Tab-separated table of C-alpha atoms in Angstrom:
chain	number	residue	atom	x	y	z
O	1131	PRO	CA	-84.179	0.183	-32.046
O	1132	LEU	CA	-83.216	-3.040	-30.247
O	1133	ARG	CA	-83.087	-5.081	-33.420
O	1134	ALA	CA	-83.402	-4.488	-37.155
O	1135	ALA	CA	-83.046	-6.884	-40.074
O	1136	LEU	CA	-84.127	-5.747	-43.514
O	1137	THR	CA	-83.672	-7.577	-46.791
O	1138	ALA	CA	-85.157	-6.027	-49.922
O	1139	ARG	CA	-84.975	-7.361	-53.475
O	1140	LEU	CA	-85.933	-5.814	-56.798
O	1141	GLY	CA	-86.279	-7.651	-60.081
O	1142	LEU	CA	-88.435	-9.806	-62.301
O	1143	GLY	CA	-87.926	-13.509	-62.833
O	1144	GLY	CA	-87.351	-13.056	-66.559
O	1145	GLY	CA	-84.719	-10.338	-66.079
O	1146	GLY	CA	-86.970	-7.523	-67.276
O	1147	GLU	CA	-86.898	-3.959	-65.982
O	1148	VAL	CA	-88.796	-2.803	-62.903
O	1149	LEU	CA	-90.460	0.620	-62.894
O	1150	LEU	CA	-89.723	2.414	-59.615
O	1151	PRO	CA	-92.479	4.499	-57.957
O	1152	LEU	CA	-90.517	7.750	-58.083
O	1153	PRO	CA	-91.698	11.240	-59.089
O	1154	GLY	CA	-90.538	12.848	-62.310
O	1155	PRO	CA	-89.267	10.955	-65.364
O	1156	ARG	CA	-89.826	7.201	-65.309
O	1157	THR	CA	-86.994	5.317	-63.588
O	1158	PHE	CA	-86.176	1.641	-64.196
O	1159	VAL	CA	-83.812	-0.946	-62.691
O	1160	ARG	CA	-83.171	-4.573	-63.669
O	1161	SER	CA	-82.293	-5.905	-60.229
O	1162	GLY	CA	-81.292	-4.834	-56.759
O	1163	ASP	CA	-80.584	-6.134	-53.256
O	1164	LEU	CA	-80.345	-4.306	-49.944
O	1165	LYS	CA	-79.487	-5.823	-46.565
O	1166	ILE	CA	-79.408	-3.930	-43.255
O	1167	GLY	CA	-78.549	-5.676	-40.004
O	1168	TYR	CA	-78.476	-4.638	-36.324
O	1169	ASP	CA	-79.040	-6.622	-33.138
O	1170	HIS	CA	-78.473	-4.870	-29.818
O	1171	ALA	CA	-78.407	-8.208	-27.999
O	1172	ARG	CA	-75.248	-9.116	-29.929
O	1173	GLY	CA	-73.592	-5.695	-29.729
O	1174	ASP	CA	-74.021	-2.170	-31.035
O	1175	GLY	CA	-72.718	-2.744	-34.567
O	1176	TRP	CA	-74.741	-2.317	-37.769
O	1177	THR	CA	-74.018	-3.414	-41.330
O	1178	LEU	CA	-75.228	-2.406	-44.773
O	1179	ASP	CA	-74.779	-4.144	-48.130
O	1180	GLY	CA	-76.513	-3.411	-51.398
O	1181	THR	CA	-76.310	-3.717	-55.179
O	1182	LEU	CA	-78.277	-2.103	-57.984
O	1183	ASN	CA	-78.040	-3.181	-61.617
O	1184	GLY	CA	-79.363	-1.658	-64.813
O	1185	TYR	CA	-80.469	1.748	-63.559
O	1186	ARG	CA	-82.092	3.810	-66.313
O	1187	ARG	CA	-83.745	7.226	-66.272
O	1188	GLU	CA	-84.213	9.886	-68.913
O	1189	GLY	CA	-80.754	11.222	-69.745
O	1190	LEU	CA	-78.755	8.793	-67.589
O	1191	SER	CA	-78.046	5.084	-67.178
O	1192	VAL	CA	-75.769	3.262	-64.714
O	1193	GLY	CA	-74.601	-0.320	-65.230
O	1194	SER	CA	-74.167	-1.203	-61.557
O	1195	VAL	CA	-73.906	0.360	-58.096
O	1196	THR	CA	-72.519	-1.329	-54.998
O	1197	LEU	CA	-73.140	-0.017	-51.488
O	1198	SER	CA	-71.574	-1.102	-48.202
O	1199	GLY	CA	-71.349	0.258	-44.706
O	1200	SER	CA	-70.773	-0.499	-41.060
O	1201	GLY	CA	-70.766	1.326	-37.762
O	1202	ARG	CA	-72.263	1.511	-34.294
O	1203	ILE	CA	-75.544	2.617	-32.730
O	1204	GLY	CA	-75.732	3.774	-29.125
O	1205	ARG	CA	-78.997	3.932	-27.190
O	1206	ALA	CA	-79.692	6.801	-24.809
O	1207	GLY	CA	-78.542	5.862	-21.327
O	1208	SER	CA	-76.177	3.125	-22.483
O	1209	GLY	CA	-72.605	3.229	-21.231
O	1210	SER	CA	-71.450	6.736	-20.329
O	1211	PHE	CA	-73.728	8.462	-22.866
O	1212	ASP	CA	-77.078	10.013	-21.993
O	1213	LYS	CA	-78.117	10.684	-25.615
O	1214	ALA	CA	-78.797	8.399	-28.563
O	1215	ARG	CA	-76.041	8.348	-31.151
O	1216	ALA	CA	-75.001	6.604	-34.355
O	1217	GLY	CA	-71.993	6.594	-36.605
O	1218	GLY	CA	-70.168	4.651	-39.238
O	1219	THR	CA	-68.690	4.564	-42.713
O	1220	VAL	CA	-70.605	4.186	-45.979
O	1221	ARG	CA	-68.987	3.387	-49.339
O	1222	PHE	CA	-70.348	3.258	-52.881
O	1223	ALA	CA	-69.039	2.512	-56.341
O	1224	ALA	CA	-70.828	3.050	-59.649
O	1225	THR	CA	-69.682	1.669	-63.002
O	1226	GLY	CA	-71.030	1.859	-66.514
O	1227	ILE	CA	-72.226	5.457	-66.106
O	1228	ALA	CA	-73.562	6.787	-69.403
O	1229	ALA	CA	-75.209	10.179	-69.864
O	1230	THR	CA	-77.243	10.838	-73.005
O	1231	ASP	CA	-75.715	14.306	-73.311
O	1232	PRO	CA	-72.204	13.757	-74.779
O	1233	ALA	CA	-70.850	16.844	-72.988
O	1234	LEU	CA	-72.040	15.594	-69.605
O	1235	ALA	CA	-70.793	12.072	-70.360
O	1236	GLU	CA	-67.292	13.376	-71.103
O	1237	ALA	CA	-67.221	15.475	-67.930
O	1238	LEU	CA	-68.602	12.783	-65.620
O	1239	GLY	CA	-66.761	9.744	-66.945
O	1240	PRO	CA	-67.845	6.072	-66.767
O	1241	GLU	CA	-67.010	5.407	-63.094
O	1242	LEU	CA	-67.590	7.112	-59.750
O	1243	ALA	CA	-66.757	5.988	-56.204
O	1244	GLY	CA	-67.030	7.537	-52.785
O	1245	ARG	CA	-66.753	7.100	-49.039
O	1246	ALA	CA	-68.225	9.043	-46.123
O	1247	VAL	CA	-67.689	8.801	-42.377
O	1248	PHE	CA	-70.655	10.130	-40.398
O	1249	PHE	CA	-71.587	10.737	-36.782
O	1250	TRP	CA	-74.915	11.804	-35.290
O	1251	GLN	CA	-75.936	12.431	-31.698
O	1252	GLU	CA	-79.346	13.428	-30.433
O	1253	GLU	CA	-79.850	17.224	-30.497
O	1254	GLU	CA	-76.526	17.664	-32.291
O	1255	PRO	CA	-75.676	18.349	-35.970
O	1256	LEU	CA	-75.146	15.500	-38.408
O	1257	ARG	CA	-71.397	15.481	-39.014
O	1258	LEU	CA	-69.349	14.084	-41.891
O	1259	PRO	CA	-65.805	14.426	-40.533
O	1260	ASP	CA	-64.329	12.830	-43.642
O	1261	PHE	CA	-65.647	12.169	-47.144
O	1262	GLU	CA	-64.132	11.554	-50.538
O	1263	LEU	CA	-65.344	11.248	-54.117
O	1264	SER	CA	-63.321	10.058	-57.093
O	1265	GLY	CA	-63.836	9.614	-60.804
O	1266	GLN	CA	-61.497	9.135	-63.743
O	1267	GLY	CA	-59.221	12.170	-63.668
O	1268	TYR	CA	-60.917	14.067	-60.846
O	1269	GLY	CA	-61.644	13.795	-57.136
O	1270	ALA	CA	-62.732	15.634	-54.010
O	1271	THR	CA	-62.205	15.302	-50.260
O	1272	GLY	CA	-63.556	17.224	-47.311
O	1273	SER	CA	-65.706	17.399	-44.203
O	1274	ALA	CA	-69.178	18.787	-43.513
O	1275	ALA	CA	-71.901	19.320	-40.921
O	1276	LEU	CA	-75.663	19.819	-41.249
O	1277	THR	CA	-77.436	21.973	-38.676
O	1278	HIS	CA	-81.090	22.978	-38.424
O	1279	PRO	CA	-81.451	26.465	-36.956
O	1280	GLU	CA	-84.765	28.320	-37.056
O	1281	ALA	CA	-83.801	29.975	-40.363
O	1282	GLY	CA	-83.420	26.609	-42.136
O	1283	THR	CA	-80.885	23.861	-42.797
O	1284	VAL	CA	-77.278	25.076	-42.973
O	1285	LEU	CA	-74.392	23.161	-44.540
O	1286	SER	CA	-70.897	24.030	-43.345
O	1287	GLY	CA	-67.485	22.517	-43.964
O	1288	ARG	CA	-64.584	22.388	-46.366
O	1289	VAL	CA	-63.968	20.763	-49.759
O	1290	GLU	CA	-60.862	20.355	-51.853
O	1291	ALA	CA	-61.343	19.197	-55.438
O	1292	ASN	CA	-58.873	18.580	-58.235
O	1293	VAL	CA	-59.133	17.957	-61.960
O	1294	VAL	CA	-56.164	16.509	-63.846
O	1295	ASP	CA	-57.319	17.713	-67.275
O	1296	LEU	CA	-59.875	20.502	-67.619
O	1297	GLY	CA	-60.300	19.507	-71.251
O	1298	ARG	CA	-63.026	17.085	-70.106
O	1299	PHE	CA	-65.251	20.156	-69.538
O	1300	SER	CA	-64.666	21.656	-73.003
O	1301	ALA	CA	-67.990	20.506	-74.438
O	1302	LEU	CA	-69.907	21.794	-71.404
O	1303	ALA	CA	-68.135	25.157	-71.647
O	1304	GLY	CA	-68.665	25.387	-75.388
O	1305	ARG	CA	-64.982	26.041	-76.062
O	1306	PRO	CA	-61.668	24.116	-75.847
O	1307	LEU	CA	-60.207	24.152	-72.336
O	1308	GLY	CA	-56.869	22.913	-71.101
O	1309	GLY	CA	-54.685	22.621	-68.019
O	1310	ALA	CA	-55.248	21.308	-64.517
O	1311	GLY	CA	-56.945	22.869	-61.510
O	1312	THR	CA	-57.433	22.565	-57.750
O	1313	LEU	CA	-60.304	24.198	-55.867
O	1314	SER	CA	-60.424	24.646	-52.100
O	1315	VAL	CA	-63.596	25.992	-50.456
O	1316	SER	CA	-64.542	26.446	-46.799
O	1317	GLY	CA	-67.500	28.153	-45.177
O	1318	SER	CA	-71.242	27.708	-44.726
O	1319	GLY	CA	-74.474	28.185	-46.629
O	1320	GLY	CA	-78.224	27.845	-46.230
O	1321	LEU	CA	-79.604	25.066	-48.432
O	1322	LEU	CA	-82.903	26.892	-49.017
O	1323	SER	CA	-82.150	30.507	-48.122
O	1324	GLY	CA	-79.217	31.015	-50.509
O	1325	ILE	CA	-77.281	32.802	-47.754
O	1326	PHE	CA	-73.573	31.896	-47.666
O	1327	ASP	CA	-70.178	32.876	-46.303
O	1328	ILE	CA	-67.182	31.314	-48.056
O	1329	GLU	CA	-63.437	31.453	-48.559
O	1330	ALA	CA	-62.241	29.894	-51.820
O	1331	THR	CA	-58.968	29.388	-53.658
O	1332	LEU	CA	-58.690	28.188	-57.249
O	1333	THR	CA	-55.218	27.241	-58.462
O	1334	GLY	CA	-54.660	26.538	-62.140
O	1335	ARG	CA	-51.676	25.125	-63.988
O	1336	GLU	CA	-51.102	25.892	-67.674
O	1337	LEU	CA	-54.722	26.944	-68.149
O	1338	THR	CA	-55.995	27.616	-71.664
O	1339	VAL	CA	-59.382	28.877	-72.875
O	1340	ASP	CA	-58.720	28.999	-76.660
O	1341	GLN	CA	-58.063	32.756	-76.570
O	1342	ALA	CA	-54.430	33.517	-77.442
O	1343	GLU	CA	-54.224	36.741	-75.423
O	1344	ILE	CA	-55.775	35.201	-72.297
O	1345	ASP	CA	-53.833	31.954	-72.668
O	1346	ARG	CA	-50.550	33.902	-72.617
O	1347	LEU	CA	-51.610	35.699	-69.430
O	1348	LEU	CA	-52.449	32.378	-67.741
O	1349	GLU	CA	-49.183	30.609	-68.592
O	1350	GLY	CA	-47.619	28.716	-65.693
O	1351	GLU	CA	-49.496	28.842	-62.395
O	1352	SER	CA	-52.470	31.133	-61.841
O	1353	ARG	CA	-54.519	31.648	-58.696
O	1354	ILE	CA	-57.832	33.177	-57.714
O	1355	VAL	CA	-58.558	33.844	-54.027
O	1356	LEU	CA	-62.101	34.859	-53.106
O	1357	SER	CA	-63.727	35.858	-49.832
O	1358	ALA	CA	-67.447	36.537	-50.161
O	1359	ALA	CA	-70.766	36.431	-48.327
O	1360	ARG	CA	-74.429	36.754	-49.207
O	1361	ASP	CA	-77.240	37.842	-46.897
O	1362	THR	CA	-80.796	39.070	-47.410
O	1363	THR	CA	-79.573	42.459	-48.656
O	1364	GLY	CA	-77.029	41.361	-51.244
O	1365	ILE	CA	-73.570	39.927	-51.945
O	1366	THR	CA	-70.402	41.303	-50.378
O	1367	ILE	CA	-67.066	40.614	-52.080
O	1368	ARG	CA	-64.646	41.122	-49.229
O	1369	SER	CA	-61.708	40.403	-51.499
O	1370	PHE	CA	-61.022	39.030	-54.987
O	1371	ASP	CA	-57.403	38.479	-55.981
O	1372	LEU	CA	-56.283	37.096	-59.329
O	1373	SER	CA	-52.610	36.475	-59.948
O	1374	ALA	CA	-50.675	34.855	-62.789
O	1375	ALA	CA	-47.202	35.124	-64.278
O	1376	THR	CA	-47.993	38.355	-66.152
O	1377	LEU	CA	-51.298	39.389	-64.561
O	1378	SER	CA	-52.472	40.740	-61.222
O	1379	LEU	CA	-55.968	41.936	-60.320
O	1380	ASN	CA	-57.554	42.925	-56.993
O	1381	ALA	CA	-61.142	43.876	-56.343
O	1382	ALA	CA	-63.754	44.283	-53.593
O	1383	GLY	CA	-67.308	45.518	-53.525
O	1384	ARG	CA	-70.950	44.864	-52.880
O	1385	LEU	CA	-73.905	43.922	-55.067
O	1386	ALA	CA	-77.234	44.899	-53.535
O	1387	THR	CA	-80.419	42.981	-54.312
O	1388	GLY	CA	-84.084	43.790	-54.002
């Protein structure tokens, strides 16, 4: 586009809720604003600013969400590029998150923020060279790319996540948990096909699962290293290695399906 200017507002004059035309359970918001700006005559930069207040849907409510972004758009044939392209950085922050399920509320926490850098070029994958997500006591960073081969959309990349206190997941797990953990995953997977190829490492520190015998085995640092793939014929475990202070386990195999 040569120029784009969009301003959208949600809300009722009396401050009542607005029902959004979305499928599934009814979704309400109290107010919202979204502004998108781009004018090629003034340069190739774009901007994004938005707020959403009083989001409510069955099982979840969010007090407020802020959204901001900026970047550049390049037209095909402009400068030294022969293909259209776009890139930038988008940030969001959500506060007042409240899940109806107490277990989910404890795991998720009341705040969540994130940032993603993206780049797209015509006939090329959508790339996220850097993204991060953070909540109270947990976070994740990584990079990703989305491609669209004939077999379907494929997501590839790497993610590293950490949790300061695994006790926040106790209610979800149905048993007391303890310790801290870091998960590192790299590889690719089909979003619809279920096919994947991954390398993963899970490192735990002072893990506990409310089982005295297992807790003793997991004292100190423990680590699980997994290399696995799934295709149309089944799952191949190339290697599975579990190590702790007083425990060591190695395995490999294949699980056929169909």
